């Protein structure tokens, strides 16, 4: 079983690979990747990363 940070990094990598393989510029916040057993968009991934790093809007 992978740890949470690794799981989120793999999801980020998959999202970036989607852009790398595309001929057009994608809106990565609306593109989906699969982790936690569900399809999650970039917004969801961003919030999960912030939670993992214990960040909120005031810390950024």
Backbone as JSON, one array per atom type, in Angstrom:
{
  "sequence": "XXXXXXXXXXXXXXXXXXXXXXXXXXXXXXXXXXXXXXXXXXXXXXXXXXXXXXXXXXXX",
  "N": [[0.85, -1.19, 0.0], [0.57, 2.2, -0.87], [1.8, 5.33, 0.45], [-0.01, 8.31, 1.38], [1.03, 10.75, 0.33], [2.59, 9.84, -1.81], [0.59, 8.7, -3.38], [-0.87, 11.02, -4.09], [1.1, 12.42, -5.49], [1.47, 10.71, -7.68], [-1.04, 10.96, -8.87], [-0.88, 13.66, -9.6], [1.2, 13.48, -11.46], [-0.06, 11.91, -13.43], [-2.02, 13.69, -14.26], [-0.46, 15.76, -15.33], [0.78, 14.33, -17.37], [-1.42, 13.89, -19.01], [-1.72, 16.45, -20.08], [0.74, 16.71, -21.38], [0.48, 14.79, -23.37], [-1.48, 15.84, -24.94], [-2.67, 17.74, -27.74], [-3.73, 20.17, -27.46], [-4.18, 22.94, -25.17], [-5.05, 22.03, -21.97], [-7.54, 22.44, -19.43], [-6.43, 21.94, -16.49], [-7.58, 21.91, -13.99], [-10.12, 21.03, -14.37], [-9.84, 18.61, -15.59], [-9.82, 15.05, -15.14], [-8.46, 12.6, -12.89], [-7.74, 9.33, -11.62], [-7.93, 8.33, -8.35], [-8.02, 7.25, -4.93], [-10.04, 5.48, -5.41], [-11.88, 6.72, -7.05], [-12.93, 8.98, -9.68], [-11.36, 12.03, -9.8], [-11.27, 15.56, -10.1], [-9.0, 18.25, -11.03], [-9.42, 20.3, -9.18], [-10.31, 18.93, -6.9], [-8.06, 17.35, -6.42], [-6.18, 19.36, -5.86], [-7.25, 20.39, -3.45], [-7.01, 18.11, -1.84], [-4.23, 17.86, -1.75], [-3.54, 20.24, -0.43], [-4.76, 19.69, 2.05], [-3.27, 17.47, 2.85], [-0.8, 18.65, 3.22], [-1.36, 20.26, 5.25], [-2.26, 22.87, 4.74], [-4.02, 25.94, 4.29], [-6.03, 28.48, 2.79], [-4.95, 30.8, 3.96], [-2.32, 30.19, 4.46], [-0.92, 30.12, 2.12]],
  "CA": [[0.0, 0.0, 0.0], [1.36, 3.42, -0.95], [1.39, 6.37, 1.38], [-0.89, 9.34, 0.81], [1.81, 11.71, -0.47], [2.94, 9.16, -3.06], [-0.65, 8.58, -4.14], [-1.18, 12.34, -4.64], [2.12, 12.73, -6.51], [1.16, 9.9, -8.87], [-2.2, 11.6, -9.5], [-0.36, 14.88, -10.26], [1.95, 13.05, -12.63], [-1.03, 11.49, -14.44], [-2.66, 14.9, -14.77], [0.52, 16.44, -16.19], [0.96, 13.5, -18.56], [-2.56, 14.18, -19.89], [-1.39, 17.68, -20.81], [1.89, 16.43, -22.25], [0.02, 13.97, -24.5], [-2.54, 16.54, -25.65], [-2.26, 18.73, -28.73], [-4.33, 21.45, -27.06], [-3.99, 23.27, -23.76], [-6.15, 21.53, -21.17], [-7.82, 23.07, -18.14], [-6.09, 20.85, -15.6], [-8.46, 21.9, -12.82], [-11.35, 20.3, -14.7], [-9.49, 17.26, -16.05], [-9.93, 14.07, -14.06], [-7.54, 11.48, -12.69], [-8.36, 8.36, -10.72], [-7.27, 7.93, -7.12], [-8.99, 7.02, -3.85], [-11.14, 4.69, -5.94], [-12.87, 7.56, -7.74], [-12.41, 10.0, -10.58], [-11.28, 13.33, -9.13], [-10.74, 16.59, -10.98], [-7.86, 19.0, -10.52], [-9.82, 21.04, -7.98], [-10.32, 17.95, -5.82], [-6.65, 17.01, -6.19], [-5.57, 20.52, -5.21], [-7.72, 20.43, -2.06], [-6.41, 16.98, -1.13], [-2.82, 18.18, -1.52], [-3.53, 21.25, 0.65], [-5.09, 19.02, 3.3], [-2.13, 16.62, 3.21], [0.28, 19.54, 3.66], [-1.92, 21.1, 6.32], [-2.32, 24.25, 4.26], [-5.3, 26.5, 3.93], [-5.87, 29.69, 1.97], [-4.15, 31.81, 4.63], [-0.92, 29.76, 4.51], [-0.31, 30.03, 0.78]],
  "C": [[0.89, 1.25, 0.0], [0.87, 4.45, 0.06], [0.64, 7.47, 0.63], [-0.13, 10.32, -0.09], [2.19, 11.1, -1.82], [1.72, 9.05, -3.96], [-1.02, 9.92, -4.81], [-0.17, 12.75, -5.7], [1.87, 11.95, -7.8], [-0.03, 10.51, -9.61], [-1.77, 12.89, -10.22], [0.38, 14.52, -11.54], [1.0, 12.64, -13.76], [-1.72, 12.7, -15.07], [-1.72, 15.65, -15.72], [0.8, 15.65, -17.46], [-0.2, 13.69, -19.53], [-2.26, 15.42, -20.73], [-0.28, 17.42, -21.8], [1.46, 15.66, -23.5], [-1.06, 14.65, -25.34], [-1.96, 17.55, -26.64], [-2.84, 20.1, -28.43], [-4.03, 21.7, -25.59], [-5.25, 22.85, -23.0], [-6.34, 22.4, -19.93], [-7.62, 21.98, -17.09], [-6.93, 20.81, -14.33], [-9.76, 21.16, -13.1], [-11.09, 18.91, -15.28], [-9.53, 16.3, -14.87], [-8.78, 13.07, -14.07], [-8.19, 10.56, -11.67], [-7.43, 8.08, -9.55], [-8.33, 7.86, -6.03], [-10.21, 6.26, -4.35], [-12.2, 5.48, -6.68], [-12.16, 8.48, -8.72], [-12.48, 11.35, -9.87], [-10.71, 14.35, -10.11], [-9.59, 17.33, -10.31], [-8.19, 19.8, -9.27], [-9.78, 20.12, -6.75], [-8.88, 17.58, -5.43], [-5.95, 18.14, -5.44], [-5.97, 20.59, -3.73], [-7.13, 19.29, -1.24], [-4.94, 17.23, -0.82], [-2.7, 19.21, -0.4], [-3.8, 20.6, 2.0], [-3.91, 18.17, 3.78], [-0.97, 17.46, 3.76], [-0.14, 20.46, 4.8], [-1.88, 22.58, 5.97], [-3.77, 24.68, 4.1], [-5.03, 27.8, 3.16], [-4.98, 30.73, 2.64], [-2.67, 31.45, 4.69], [-0.2, 29.85, 3.19], [0.32, 31.35, 0.41]]
}
